[in-house]
Coordinates of C-alpha atoms and ligand atoms in Angstrom, one line a residue:
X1 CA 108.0 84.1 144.8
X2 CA 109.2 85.9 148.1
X3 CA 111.4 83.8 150.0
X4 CA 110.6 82.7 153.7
X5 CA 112.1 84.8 156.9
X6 CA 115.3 83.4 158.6
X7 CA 115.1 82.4 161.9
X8 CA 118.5 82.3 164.0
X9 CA 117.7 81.8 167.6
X10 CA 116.2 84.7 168.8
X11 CA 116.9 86.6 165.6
X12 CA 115.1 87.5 162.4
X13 CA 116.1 88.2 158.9
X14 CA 114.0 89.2 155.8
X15 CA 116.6 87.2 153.1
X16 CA 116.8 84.0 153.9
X17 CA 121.2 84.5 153.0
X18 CA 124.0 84.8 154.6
X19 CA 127.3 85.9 153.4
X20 CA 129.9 83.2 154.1
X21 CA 132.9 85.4 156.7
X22 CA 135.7 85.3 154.4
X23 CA 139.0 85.6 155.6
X24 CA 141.9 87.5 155.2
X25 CA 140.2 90.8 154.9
X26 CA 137.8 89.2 152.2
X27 CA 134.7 90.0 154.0
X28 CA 135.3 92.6 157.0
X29 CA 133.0 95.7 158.0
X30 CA 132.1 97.5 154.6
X31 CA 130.6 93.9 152.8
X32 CA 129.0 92.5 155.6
X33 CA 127.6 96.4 156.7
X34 CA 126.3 96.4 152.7
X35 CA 124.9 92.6 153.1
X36 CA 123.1 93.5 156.3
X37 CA 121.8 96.4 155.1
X38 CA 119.4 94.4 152.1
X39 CA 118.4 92.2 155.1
X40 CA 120.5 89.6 155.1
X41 CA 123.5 87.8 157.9
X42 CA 126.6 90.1 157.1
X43 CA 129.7 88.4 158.2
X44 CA 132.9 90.0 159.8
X45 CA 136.1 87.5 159.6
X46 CA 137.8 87.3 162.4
X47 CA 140.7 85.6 161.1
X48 CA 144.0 88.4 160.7
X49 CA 142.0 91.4 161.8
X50 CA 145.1 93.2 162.7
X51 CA 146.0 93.4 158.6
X52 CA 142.9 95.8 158.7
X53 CA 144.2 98.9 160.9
X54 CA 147.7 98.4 161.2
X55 CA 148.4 101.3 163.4
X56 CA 146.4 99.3 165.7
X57 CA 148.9 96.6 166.2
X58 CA 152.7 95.5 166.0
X59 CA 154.2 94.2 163.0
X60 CA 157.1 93.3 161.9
X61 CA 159.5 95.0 158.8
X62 CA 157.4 92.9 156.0
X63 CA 153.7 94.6 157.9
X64 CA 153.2 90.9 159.3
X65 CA 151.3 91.4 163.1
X66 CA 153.3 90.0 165.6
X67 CA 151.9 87.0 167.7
X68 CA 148.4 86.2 168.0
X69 CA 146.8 89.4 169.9
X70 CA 147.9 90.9 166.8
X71 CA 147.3 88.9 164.3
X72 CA 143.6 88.6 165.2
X73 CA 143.0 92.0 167.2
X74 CA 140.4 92.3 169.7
X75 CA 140.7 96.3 169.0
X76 CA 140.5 96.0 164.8
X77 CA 137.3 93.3 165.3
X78 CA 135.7 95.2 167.6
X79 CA 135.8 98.6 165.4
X80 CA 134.7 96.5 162.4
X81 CA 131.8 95.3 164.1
X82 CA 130.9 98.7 165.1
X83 CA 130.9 100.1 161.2
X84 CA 129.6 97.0 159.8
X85 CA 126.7 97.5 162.6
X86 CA 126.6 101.1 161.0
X87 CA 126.7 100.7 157.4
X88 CA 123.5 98.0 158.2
X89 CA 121.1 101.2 159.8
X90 CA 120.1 98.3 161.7
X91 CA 118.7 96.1 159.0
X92 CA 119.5 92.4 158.9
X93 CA 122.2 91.0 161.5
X94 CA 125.6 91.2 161.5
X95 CA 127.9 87.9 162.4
X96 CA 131.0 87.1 162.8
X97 CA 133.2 84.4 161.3
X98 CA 135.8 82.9 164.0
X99 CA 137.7 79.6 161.9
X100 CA 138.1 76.9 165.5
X101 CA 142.1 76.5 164.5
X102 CA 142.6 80.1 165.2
X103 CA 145.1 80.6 168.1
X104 CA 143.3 82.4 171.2
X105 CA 140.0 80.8 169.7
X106 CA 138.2 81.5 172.8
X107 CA 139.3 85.0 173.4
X108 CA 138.4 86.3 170.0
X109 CA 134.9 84.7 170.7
X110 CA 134.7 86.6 173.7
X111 CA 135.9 89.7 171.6
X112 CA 133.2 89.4 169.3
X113 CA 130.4 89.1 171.7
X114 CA 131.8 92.0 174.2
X115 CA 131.5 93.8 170.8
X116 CA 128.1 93.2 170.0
X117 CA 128.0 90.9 167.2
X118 CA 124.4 89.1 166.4
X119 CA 126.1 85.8 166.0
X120 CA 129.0 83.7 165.6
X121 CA 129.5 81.6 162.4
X122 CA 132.6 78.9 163.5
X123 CA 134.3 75.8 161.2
X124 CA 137.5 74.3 160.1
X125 CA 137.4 72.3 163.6
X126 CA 134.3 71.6 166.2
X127 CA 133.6 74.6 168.2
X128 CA 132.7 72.1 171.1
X129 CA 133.7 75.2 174.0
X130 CA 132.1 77.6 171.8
X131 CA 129.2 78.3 174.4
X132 CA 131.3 78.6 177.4
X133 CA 133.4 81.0 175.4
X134 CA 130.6 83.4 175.4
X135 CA 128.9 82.7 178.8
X136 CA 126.5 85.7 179.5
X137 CA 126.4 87.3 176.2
X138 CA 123.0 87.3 173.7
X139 CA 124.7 85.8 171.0
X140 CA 123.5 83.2 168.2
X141 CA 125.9 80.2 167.8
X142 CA 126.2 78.5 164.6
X143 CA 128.9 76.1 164.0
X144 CA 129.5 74.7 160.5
X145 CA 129.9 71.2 160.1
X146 CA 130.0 68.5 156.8
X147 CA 128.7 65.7 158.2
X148 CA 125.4 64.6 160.6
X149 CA 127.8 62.9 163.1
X150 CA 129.8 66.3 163.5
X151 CA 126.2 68.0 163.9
X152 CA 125.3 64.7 166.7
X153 CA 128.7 65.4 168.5
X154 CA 128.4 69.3 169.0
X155 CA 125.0 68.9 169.8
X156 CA 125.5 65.8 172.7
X157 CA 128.7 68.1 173.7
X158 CA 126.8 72.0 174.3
X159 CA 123.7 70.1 175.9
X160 CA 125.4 68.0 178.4
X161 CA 128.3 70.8 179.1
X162 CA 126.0 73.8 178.4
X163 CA 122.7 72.6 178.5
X164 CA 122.4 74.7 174.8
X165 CA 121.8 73.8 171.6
X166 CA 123.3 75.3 168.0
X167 CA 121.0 78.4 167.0
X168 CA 121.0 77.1 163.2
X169 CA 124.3 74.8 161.9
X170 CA 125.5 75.8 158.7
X171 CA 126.0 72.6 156.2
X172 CA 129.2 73.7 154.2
X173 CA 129.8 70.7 151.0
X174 CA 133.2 70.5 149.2
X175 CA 132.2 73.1 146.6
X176 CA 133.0 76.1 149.0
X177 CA 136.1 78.3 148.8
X178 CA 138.9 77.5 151.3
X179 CA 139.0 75.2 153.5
X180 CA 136.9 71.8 153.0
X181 CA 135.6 69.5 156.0
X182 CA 136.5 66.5 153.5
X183 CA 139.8 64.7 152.8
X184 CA 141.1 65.4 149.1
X185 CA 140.2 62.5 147.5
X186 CA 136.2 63.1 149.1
X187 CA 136.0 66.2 147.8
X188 CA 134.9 64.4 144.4
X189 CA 132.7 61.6 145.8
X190 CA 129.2 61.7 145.0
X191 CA 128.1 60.7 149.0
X192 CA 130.2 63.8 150.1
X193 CA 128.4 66.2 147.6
X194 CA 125.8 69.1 149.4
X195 CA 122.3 67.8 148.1
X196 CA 123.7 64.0 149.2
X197 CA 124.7 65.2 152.7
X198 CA 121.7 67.7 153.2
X199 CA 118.8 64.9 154.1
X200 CA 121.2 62.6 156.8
X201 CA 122.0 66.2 158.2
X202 CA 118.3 67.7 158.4
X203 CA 117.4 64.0 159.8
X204 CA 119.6 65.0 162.3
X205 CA 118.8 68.9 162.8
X206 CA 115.0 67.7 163.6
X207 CA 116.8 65.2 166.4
X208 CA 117.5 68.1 168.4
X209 CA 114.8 70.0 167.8
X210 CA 114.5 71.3 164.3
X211 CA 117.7 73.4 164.6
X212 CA 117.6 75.9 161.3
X213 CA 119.9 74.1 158.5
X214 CA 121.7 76.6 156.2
X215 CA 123.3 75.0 153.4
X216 CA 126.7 76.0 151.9
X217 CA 129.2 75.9 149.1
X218 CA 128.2 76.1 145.3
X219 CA 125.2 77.6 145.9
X220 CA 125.2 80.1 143.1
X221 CA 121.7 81.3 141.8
X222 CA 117.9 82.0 142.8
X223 CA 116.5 79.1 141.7
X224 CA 119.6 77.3 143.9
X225 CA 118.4 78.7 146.9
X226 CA 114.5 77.6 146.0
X227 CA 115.7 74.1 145.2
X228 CA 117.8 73.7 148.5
X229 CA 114.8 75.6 150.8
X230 CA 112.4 73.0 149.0
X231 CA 114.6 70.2 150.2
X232 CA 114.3 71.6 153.8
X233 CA 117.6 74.0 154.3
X234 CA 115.7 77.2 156.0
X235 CA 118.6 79.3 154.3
X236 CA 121.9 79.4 152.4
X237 CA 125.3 80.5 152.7
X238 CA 127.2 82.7 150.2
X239 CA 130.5 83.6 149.4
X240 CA 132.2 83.2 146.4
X241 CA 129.6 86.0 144.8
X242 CA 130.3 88.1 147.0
X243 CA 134.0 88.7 146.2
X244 CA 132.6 90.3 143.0
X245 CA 131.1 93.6 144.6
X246 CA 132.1 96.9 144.9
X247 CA 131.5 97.1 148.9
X248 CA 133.5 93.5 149.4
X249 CA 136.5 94.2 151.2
X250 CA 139.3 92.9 149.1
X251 CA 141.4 95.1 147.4
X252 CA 140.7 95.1 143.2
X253 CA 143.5 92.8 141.9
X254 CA 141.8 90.0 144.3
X255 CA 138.3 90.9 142.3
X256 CA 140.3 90.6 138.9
X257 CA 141.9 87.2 139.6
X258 CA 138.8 85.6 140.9
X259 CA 137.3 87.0 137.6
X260 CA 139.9 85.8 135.2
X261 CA 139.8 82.6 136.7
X262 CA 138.8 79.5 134.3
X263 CA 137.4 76.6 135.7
X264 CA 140.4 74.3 135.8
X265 CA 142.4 77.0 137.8
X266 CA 140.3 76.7 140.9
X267 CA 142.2 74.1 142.7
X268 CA 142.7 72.5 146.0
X269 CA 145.9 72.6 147.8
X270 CA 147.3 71.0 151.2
X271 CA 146.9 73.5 153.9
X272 CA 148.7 74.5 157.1
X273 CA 145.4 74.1 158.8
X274 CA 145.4 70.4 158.0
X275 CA 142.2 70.5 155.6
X276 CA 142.3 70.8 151.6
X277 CA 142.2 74.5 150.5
X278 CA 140.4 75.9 147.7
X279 CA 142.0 78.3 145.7
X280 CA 143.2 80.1 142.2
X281 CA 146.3 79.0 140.4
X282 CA 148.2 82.4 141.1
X283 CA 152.0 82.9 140.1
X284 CA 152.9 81.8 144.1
X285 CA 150.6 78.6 143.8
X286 CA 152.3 77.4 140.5
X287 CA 155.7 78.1 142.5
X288 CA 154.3 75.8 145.3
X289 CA 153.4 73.0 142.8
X290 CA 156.5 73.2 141.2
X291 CA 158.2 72.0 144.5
X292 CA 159.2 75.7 145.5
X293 CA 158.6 76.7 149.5
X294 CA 157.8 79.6 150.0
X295 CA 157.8 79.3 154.2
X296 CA 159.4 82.2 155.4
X297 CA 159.4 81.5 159.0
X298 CA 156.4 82.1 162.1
X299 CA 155.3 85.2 162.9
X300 CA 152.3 85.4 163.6
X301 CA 151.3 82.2 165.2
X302 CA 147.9 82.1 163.8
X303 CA 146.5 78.9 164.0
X304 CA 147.3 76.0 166.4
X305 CA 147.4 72.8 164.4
X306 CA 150.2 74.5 162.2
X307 CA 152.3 74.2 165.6
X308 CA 154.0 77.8 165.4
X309 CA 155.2 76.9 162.0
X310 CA 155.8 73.1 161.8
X311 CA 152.9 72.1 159.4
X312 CA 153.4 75.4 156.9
X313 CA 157.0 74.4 156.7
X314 CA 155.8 70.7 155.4
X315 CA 153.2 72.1 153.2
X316 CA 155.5 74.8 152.0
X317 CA 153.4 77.9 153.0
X318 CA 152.4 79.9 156.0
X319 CA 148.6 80.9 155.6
X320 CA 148.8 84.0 157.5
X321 CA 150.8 85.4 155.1
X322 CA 149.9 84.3 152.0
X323 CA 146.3 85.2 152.8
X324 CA 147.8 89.0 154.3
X325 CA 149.9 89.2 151.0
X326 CA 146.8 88.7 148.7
X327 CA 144.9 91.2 150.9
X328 CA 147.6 93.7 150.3
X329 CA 147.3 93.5 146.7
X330 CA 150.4 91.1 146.1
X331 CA 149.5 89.1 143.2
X332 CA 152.9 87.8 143.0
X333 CA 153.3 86.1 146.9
X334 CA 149.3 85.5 147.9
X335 CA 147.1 83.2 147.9
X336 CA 143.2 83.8 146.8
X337 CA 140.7 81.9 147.9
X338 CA 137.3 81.1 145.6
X339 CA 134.7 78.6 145.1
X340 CA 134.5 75.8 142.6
X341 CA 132.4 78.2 140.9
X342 CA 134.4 81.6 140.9
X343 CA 135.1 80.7 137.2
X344 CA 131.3 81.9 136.7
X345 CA 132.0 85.2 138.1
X346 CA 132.9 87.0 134.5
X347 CA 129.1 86.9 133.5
X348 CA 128.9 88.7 136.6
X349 CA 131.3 91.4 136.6
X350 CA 131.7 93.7 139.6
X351 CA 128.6 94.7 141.0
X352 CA 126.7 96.5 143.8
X353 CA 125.6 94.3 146.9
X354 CA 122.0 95.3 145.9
X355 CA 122.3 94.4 142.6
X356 CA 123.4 90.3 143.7
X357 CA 120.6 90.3 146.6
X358 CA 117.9 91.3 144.0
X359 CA 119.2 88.4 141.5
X360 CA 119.7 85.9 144.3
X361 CA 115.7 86.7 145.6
X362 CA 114.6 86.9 141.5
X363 CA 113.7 90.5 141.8
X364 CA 116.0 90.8 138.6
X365 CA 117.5 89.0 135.6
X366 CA 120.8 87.0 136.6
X367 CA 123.4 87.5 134.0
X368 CA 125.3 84.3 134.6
X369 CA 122.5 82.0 134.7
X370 CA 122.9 78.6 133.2
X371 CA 120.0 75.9 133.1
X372 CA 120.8 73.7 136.7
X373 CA 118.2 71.3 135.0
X374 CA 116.8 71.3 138.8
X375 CA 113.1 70.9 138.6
X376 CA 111.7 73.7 141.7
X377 CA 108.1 72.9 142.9
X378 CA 108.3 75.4 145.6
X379 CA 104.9 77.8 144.7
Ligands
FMN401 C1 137.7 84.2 149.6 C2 137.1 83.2 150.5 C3 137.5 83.2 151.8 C4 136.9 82.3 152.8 N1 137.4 82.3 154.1 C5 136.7 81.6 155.0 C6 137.0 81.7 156.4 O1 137.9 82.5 156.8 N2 136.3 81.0 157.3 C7 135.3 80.1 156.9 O2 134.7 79.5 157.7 N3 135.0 80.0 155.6 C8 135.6 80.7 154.6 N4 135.2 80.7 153.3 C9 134.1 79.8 153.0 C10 132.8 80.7 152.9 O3 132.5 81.3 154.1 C11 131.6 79.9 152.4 O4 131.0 79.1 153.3 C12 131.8 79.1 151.1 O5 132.7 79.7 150.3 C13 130.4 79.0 150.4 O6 130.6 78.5 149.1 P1 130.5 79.5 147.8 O7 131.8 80.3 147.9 O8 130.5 78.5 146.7 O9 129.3 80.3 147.9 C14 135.9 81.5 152.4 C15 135.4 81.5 151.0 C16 136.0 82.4 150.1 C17 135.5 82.4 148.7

């Protein structure tokens, strides 16, 4: 069966998918280009941009980008936009992912629409001044949220400051990689799982005017995305998958860790960020949880709640840099982010971008299938 068009606003996409923004470096110009290019949303993370062209910006002796404007740099986001815009001849849309804690949030918001990006994907935190952020620009705004009363807040917030409404919301559950809208110990709970959340949230979607609901985290198969588009979502979000492709941005060691990854090594850890973070049990992380901290002092001032360093001294870790370290291939000192389902990612090896949108629309066999037991009446 062909799955239905996406409608975002005033845009329109073939594949009813859009690659989840993955920062550091995970997902920047050449995957969500590649994405966009089979018809889907490619998203550019906006998080640490200046990691990406470092000629572009100042860094200190260990290649960190100094302060904010160069940790996330308008100049690097802008030229990724450009080649992801490229690489897509045009197809699909391109978006970008801007996380709300993110120092200068409202400036690389601005970046990213001066730039020319379709939309902007924004979570970890309400993006309640997204829209005056972007003021005069054609841009979609989607903000992610994990509950209906987050959706009911943005939405009373934009129309009585802004008189606008979300383009789509994206509905991320705690099965995602990185950060989770959910304390810890909710992670687990049934209520707080993505099908349980999905009706409360579409109940609330229709409120404002049957706003587009994309659903996210552990969505891993065709027959997934049928089951959730049958239970209303009007598309999904994607990311874990991705990390396994030839055209995602990470460097290879990233790839090989998420695909030697077993279940019980996909973890969640306290985060500077103040949310619980998804990632691999890596030589740093059994460090951490052996009491070690590995805070080596703020440089980049990346995200506000961490308070230039105050919260990644408690929780032992800076994310800036552990996320720039795994980017530059440092197995040793990074962090890697996946979902609770990266550990299905060796049936899947690395493959091309094509390849995973022509198993995730059932154009071809998908190698790491598993029976869901999901019954899909969708004809
Ligand atoms: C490596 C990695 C990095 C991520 N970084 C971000 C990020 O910077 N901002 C964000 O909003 N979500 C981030 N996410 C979450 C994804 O965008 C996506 O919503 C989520 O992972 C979907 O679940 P899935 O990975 O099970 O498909 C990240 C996910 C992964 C796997």
């Amino acid at each position: 069966m062909n799955l239905p068009k996406l409608r975002i606003g005033f845009l329109e996409v073939e594949v009813p998918i859009v690659q989840g923004g993955m920062g550091v470096g995970i997902s920047w110009e050449n995957l969500a280009g590649s994405v966009a290019a089979q018809g889907a949303i490619g998203v550019v993370s906006a998080v640490g941009t200046g990691y990406r062209y470092p000629d572009l910006v100042k860094r200190d002796k260990y290649g960190r980008p100094i302060g904010s404007l160069n940790a996330h740099s308008p100049e690097a986001l802008k030229k990724m936009i450009r080649e992801a815009k490229e690489i897509s001849k045009g197809r699909g849309a391109i978006g970008v992912n801007i996380l709300c804690a993110i120092t200068d949030y409202e400036r690389v918001a601005r970046d990213a629409a001066e730039a020319g990006a379709d939309l902007i994907i924004s979570g970890a935190g309400l993006p309640l001044k997204l829209p005056q952020s972007v003021e005069g620009y054609d841009i979609a705004l989607v903000p992610i949220v994990s509950s209906a009363r987050a959706l009911n807040l943005i939405c009373r917030t934009w129309k009585r400051k802004y008189n606008r409404l979300p383009d789509a919301v994206v509905l991320e559950g705690p099965k995602s990689g990185g950060h989770q809208g959910f304390k810890y110990e909710d992670c687990f709970k049934p209520q707080y799982q993505l099908e349980n959340l999905l009706p409360e949230v579409l109940k609330e979607a229709k409120r404002w005017g049957n706003i587009p609901v994309i659903v996210a985290g552990g969505i891993w198969s065709y027959s997934d995305i049928l089951w959730y588009l049958e239970k209303g979502a009007s598309g999904v979000q994607m990311a874990t998958r991705f990390v396994a492709t030839h055209e995602c941005d990470a460097p290879l060691i990233y790839k090989e860790v998420i695909l030697e990854a077993e279940k019980e090594d996909i973890i969640l850890l306290k985060s500077p960020v103040g949310y619980p973070l998804r990632v691999i049990r890596t030589p740093f992380v059994e460090r951490l949880l052996a009491g070690v901290n590995g805070w080596m002092g703020c440089v980049s001032n990346c995200i506000t709640p961490c308070n230039k360093g105050e919260e990644a001294k408690k929780v032992g870790f800076c994310i800036a840099d552990r996320l720039g370290a795994a980017w530059l291939g440092n197995y040793e000192e990074g962090i890697f982010i996946s979902g609770a389902n990266g550990y299905k990612l060796k049936k899947q090896g690395i493959i091309y971008v094509k390849e995973l949108i022509d198993m995730l629309t059932g154009k071809i066999p998908d190698p790491t299938l598993e029976d869901t037991g999901r019954k899909i009446t969708v004809s």
